[in-house]
PDB file of C-alpha atoms in Angstrom:
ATOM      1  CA  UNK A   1       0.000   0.000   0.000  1.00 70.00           C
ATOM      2  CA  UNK A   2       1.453   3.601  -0.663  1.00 70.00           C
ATOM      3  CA  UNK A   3       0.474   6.243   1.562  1.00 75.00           C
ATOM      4  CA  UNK A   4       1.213   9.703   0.688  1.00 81.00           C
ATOM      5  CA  UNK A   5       0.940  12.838   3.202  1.00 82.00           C
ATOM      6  CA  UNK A   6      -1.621  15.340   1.177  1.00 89.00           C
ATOM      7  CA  UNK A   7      -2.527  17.938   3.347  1.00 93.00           C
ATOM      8  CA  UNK A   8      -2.213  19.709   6.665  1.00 94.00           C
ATOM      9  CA  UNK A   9      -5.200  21.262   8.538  1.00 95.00           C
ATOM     10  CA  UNK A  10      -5.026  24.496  10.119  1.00 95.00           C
ATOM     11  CA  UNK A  11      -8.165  26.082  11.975  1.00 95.00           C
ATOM     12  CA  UNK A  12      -7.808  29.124  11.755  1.00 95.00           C
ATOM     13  CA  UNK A  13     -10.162  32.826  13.113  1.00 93.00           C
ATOM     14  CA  UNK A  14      -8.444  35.695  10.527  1.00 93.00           C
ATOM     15  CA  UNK A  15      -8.590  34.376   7.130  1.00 94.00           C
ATOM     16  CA  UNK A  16      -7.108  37.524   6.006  1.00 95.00           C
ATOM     17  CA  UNK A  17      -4.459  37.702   8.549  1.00 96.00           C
ATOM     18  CA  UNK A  18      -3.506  34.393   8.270  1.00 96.00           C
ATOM     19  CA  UNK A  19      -3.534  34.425   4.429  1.00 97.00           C
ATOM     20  CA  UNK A  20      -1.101  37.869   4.248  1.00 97.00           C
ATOM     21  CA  UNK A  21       1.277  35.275   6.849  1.00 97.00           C
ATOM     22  CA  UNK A  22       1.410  32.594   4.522  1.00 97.00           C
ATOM     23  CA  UNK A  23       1.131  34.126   0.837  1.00 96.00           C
ATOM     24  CA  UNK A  24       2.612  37.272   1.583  1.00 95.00           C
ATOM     25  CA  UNK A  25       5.736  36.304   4.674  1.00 95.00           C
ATOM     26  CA  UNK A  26       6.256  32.918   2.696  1.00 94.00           C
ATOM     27  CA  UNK A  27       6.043  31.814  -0.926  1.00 91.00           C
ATOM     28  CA  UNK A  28       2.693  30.198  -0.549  1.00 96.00           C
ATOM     29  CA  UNK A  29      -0.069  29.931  -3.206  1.00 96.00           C
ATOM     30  CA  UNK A  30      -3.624  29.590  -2.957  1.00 97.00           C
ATOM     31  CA  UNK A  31      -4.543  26.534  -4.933  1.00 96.00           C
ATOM     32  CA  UNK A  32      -8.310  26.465  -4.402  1.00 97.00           C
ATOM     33  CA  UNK A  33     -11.015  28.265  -2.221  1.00 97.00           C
ATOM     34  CA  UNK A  34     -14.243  26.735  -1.270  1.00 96.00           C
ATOM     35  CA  UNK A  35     -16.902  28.240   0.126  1.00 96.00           C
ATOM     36  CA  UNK A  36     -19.755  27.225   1.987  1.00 96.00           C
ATOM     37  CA  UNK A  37     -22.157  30.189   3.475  1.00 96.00           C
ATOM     38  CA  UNK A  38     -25.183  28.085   4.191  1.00 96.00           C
ATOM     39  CA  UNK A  39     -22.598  26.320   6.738  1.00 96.00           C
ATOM     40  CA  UNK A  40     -20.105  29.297   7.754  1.00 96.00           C
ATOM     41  CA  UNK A  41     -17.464  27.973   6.931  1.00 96.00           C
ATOM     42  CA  UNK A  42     -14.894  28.206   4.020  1.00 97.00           C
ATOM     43  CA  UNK A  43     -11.944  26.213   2.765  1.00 97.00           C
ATOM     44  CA  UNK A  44      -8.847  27.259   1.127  1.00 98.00           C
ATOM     45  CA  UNK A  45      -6.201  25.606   0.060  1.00 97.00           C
ATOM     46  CA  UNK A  46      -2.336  26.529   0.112  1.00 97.00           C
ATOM     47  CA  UNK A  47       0.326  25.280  -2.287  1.00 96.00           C
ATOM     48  CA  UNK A  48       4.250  25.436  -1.291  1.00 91.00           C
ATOM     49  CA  UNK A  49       6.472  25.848  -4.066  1.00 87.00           C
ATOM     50  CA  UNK A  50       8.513  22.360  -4.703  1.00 87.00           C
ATOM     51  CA  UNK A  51       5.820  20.505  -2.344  1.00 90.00           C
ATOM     52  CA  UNK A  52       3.488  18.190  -2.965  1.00 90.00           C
ATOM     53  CA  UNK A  53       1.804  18.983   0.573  1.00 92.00           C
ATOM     54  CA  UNK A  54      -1.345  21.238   0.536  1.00 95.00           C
ATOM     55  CA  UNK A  55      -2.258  23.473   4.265  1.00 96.00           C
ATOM     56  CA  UNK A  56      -6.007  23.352   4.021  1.00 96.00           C
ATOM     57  CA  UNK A  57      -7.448  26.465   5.915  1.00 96.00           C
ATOM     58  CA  UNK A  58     -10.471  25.735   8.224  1.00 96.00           C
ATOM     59  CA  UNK A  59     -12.033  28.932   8.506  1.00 96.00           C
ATOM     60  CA  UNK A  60     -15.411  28.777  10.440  1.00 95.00           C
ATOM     61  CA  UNK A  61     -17.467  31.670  10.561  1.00 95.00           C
ATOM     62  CA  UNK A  62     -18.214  32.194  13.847  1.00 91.00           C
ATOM     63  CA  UNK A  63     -16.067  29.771  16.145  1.00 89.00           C
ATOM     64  CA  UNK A  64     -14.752  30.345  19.802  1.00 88.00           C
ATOM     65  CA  UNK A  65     -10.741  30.952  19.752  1.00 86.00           C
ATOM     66  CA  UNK A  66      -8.800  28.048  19.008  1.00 86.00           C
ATOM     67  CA  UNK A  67      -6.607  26.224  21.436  1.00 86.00           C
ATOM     68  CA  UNK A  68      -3.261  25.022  20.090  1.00 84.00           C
ATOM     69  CA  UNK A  69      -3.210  22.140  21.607  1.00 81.00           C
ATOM     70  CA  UNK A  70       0.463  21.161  23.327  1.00 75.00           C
ATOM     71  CA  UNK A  71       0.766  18.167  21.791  1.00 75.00           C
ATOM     72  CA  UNK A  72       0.857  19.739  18.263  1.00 85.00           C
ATOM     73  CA  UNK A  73       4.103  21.698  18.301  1.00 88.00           C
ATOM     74  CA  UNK A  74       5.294  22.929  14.258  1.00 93.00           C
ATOM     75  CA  UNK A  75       5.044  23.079  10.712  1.00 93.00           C
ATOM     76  CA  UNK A  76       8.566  23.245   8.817  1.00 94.00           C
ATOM     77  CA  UNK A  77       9.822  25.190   5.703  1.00 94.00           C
ATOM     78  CA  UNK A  78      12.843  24.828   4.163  1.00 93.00           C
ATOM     79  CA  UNK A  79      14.568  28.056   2.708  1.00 93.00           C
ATOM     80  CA  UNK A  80      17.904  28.438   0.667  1.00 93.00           C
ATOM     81  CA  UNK A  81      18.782  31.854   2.418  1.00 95.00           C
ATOM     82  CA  UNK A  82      18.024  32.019   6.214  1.00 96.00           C
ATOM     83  CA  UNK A  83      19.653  34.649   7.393  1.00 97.00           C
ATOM     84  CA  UNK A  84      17.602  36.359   4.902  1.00 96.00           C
ATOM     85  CA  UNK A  85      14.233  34.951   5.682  1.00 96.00           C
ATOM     86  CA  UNK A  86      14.797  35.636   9.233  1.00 98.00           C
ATOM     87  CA  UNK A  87      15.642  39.325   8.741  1.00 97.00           C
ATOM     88  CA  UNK A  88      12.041  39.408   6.484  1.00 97.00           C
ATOM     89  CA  UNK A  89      10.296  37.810   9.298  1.00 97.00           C
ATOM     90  CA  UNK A  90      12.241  40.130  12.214  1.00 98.00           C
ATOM     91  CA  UNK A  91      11.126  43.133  10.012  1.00 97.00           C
ATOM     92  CA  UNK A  92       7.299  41.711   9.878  1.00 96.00           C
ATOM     93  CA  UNK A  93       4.500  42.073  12.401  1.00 95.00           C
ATOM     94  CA  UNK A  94       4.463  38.393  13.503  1.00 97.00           C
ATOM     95  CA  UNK A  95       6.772  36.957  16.456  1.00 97.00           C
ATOM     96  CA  UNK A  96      10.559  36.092  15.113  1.00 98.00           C
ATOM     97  CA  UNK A  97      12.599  33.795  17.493  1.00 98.00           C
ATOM     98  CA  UNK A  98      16.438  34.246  17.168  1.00 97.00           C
ATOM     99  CA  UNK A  99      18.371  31.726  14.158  1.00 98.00           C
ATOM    100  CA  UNK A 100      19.588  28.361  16.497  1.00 96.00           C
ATOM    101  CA  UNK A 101      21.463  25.719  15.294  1.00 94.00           C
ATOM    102  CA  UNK A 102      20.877  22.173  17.603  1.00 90.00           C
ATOM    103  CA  UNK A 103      23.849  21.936  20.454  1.00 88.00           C
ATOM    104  CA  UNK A 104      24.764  25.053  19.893  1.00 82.00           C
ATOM    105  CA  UNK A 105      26.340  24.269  16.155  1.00 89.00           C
ATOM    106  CA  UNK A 106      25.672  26.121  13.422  1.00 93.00           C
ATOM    107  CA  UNK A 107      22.262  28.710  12.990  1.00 95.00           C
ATOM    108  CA  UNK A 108      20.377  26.144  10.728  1.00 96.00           C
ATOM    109  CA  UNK A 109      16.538  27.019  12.002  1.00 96.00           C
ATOM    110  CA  UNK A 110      14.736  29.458  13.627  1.00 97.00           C
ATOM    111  CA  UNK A 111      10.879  29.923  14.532  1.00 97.00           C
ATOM    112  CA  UNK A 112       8.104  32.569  13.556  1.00 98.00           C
ATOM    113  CA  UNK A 113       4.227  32.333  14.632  1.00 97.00           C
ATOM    114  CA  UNK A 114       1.604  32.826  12.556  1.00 96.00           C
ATOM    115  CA  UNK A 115      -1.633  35.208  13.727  1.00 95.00           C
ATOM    116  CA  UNK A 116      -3.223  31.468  15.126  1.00 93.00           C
ATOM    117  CA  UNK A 117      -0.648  30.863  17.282  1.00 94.00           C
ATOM    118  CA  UNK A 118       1.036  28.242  15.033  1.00 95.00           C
ATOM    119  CA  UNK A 119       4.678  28.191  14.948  1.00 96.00           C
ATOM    120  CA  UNK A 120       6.705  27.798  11.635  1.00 96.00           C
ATOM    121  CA  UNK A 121       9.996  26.280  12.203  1.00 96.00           C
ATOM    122  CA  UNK A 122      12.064  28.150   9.136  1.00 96.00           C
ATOM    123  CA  UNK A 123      15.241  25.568   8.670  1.00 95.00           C
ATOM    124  CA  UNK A 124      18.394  26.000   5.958  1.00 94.00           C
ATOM    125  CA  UNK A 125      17.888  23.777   3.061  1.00 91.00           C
ATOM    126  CA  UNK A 126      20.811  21.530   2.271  1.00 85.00           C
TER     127      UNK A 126
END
């Protein structure tokens, strides 16, 4: 049997925010957008360049604030210029962590939060 990983989903309250985060910060596309008024609620769906992996937006119309739950803990990008991407995403709006590398090596990966509270771990490609 071959199983492939298709898409993520993300509940999210800002559509707007949250697309500016991921179209606008990163190189994200919108593939498709659904919409479905007589339920309030709306999908859309977000292409990464050089992925086969989809983010499906949940947005519901009127739902409570979501809970990131702590067992959840990132999505990851790969970039070919971090120190680049991390001075965009210092210079945006949205919470930058500082570039880490793991034991203390190298920077190779640092962390910015979308307006959900989801955190994006930004690594170097290789």
């Amino acid at each position: 049997m071959n199983q492939v990983l298709v898409e993520i989903c993300l509940r999210v309250r800002d559509i707007d925010a949250t697309l500016d985060f991921y179209t606008n910060l990163f190189d994200f596309e919108i593939a498709s957008r659904r919409e479905f008024p007589e339920d309030k609620f709306d999908l859309i769906y977000l292409n990464s360049p050089g992925s086969n992996v989809q983010i499906e937006l949940t947005y519901n119309y009127d739902a409570e604030p979501y809970n990131v739950g702590n067992g959840f803990s990132h999505l990851g990008v790969t970039v070919n210029d971090l120190e680049k991407m991390h001075d965009i995403c210092k210079a945006s709006k949205y919470e930058t962590g500082e570039l880490r590398g793991l034991s203390g090596g190298t920077p190779s990966y640092f962390f910015v939060t979308d307006p959900d509270g989801y955190r994006i771990e930004v690594k170097r490609a290789k």
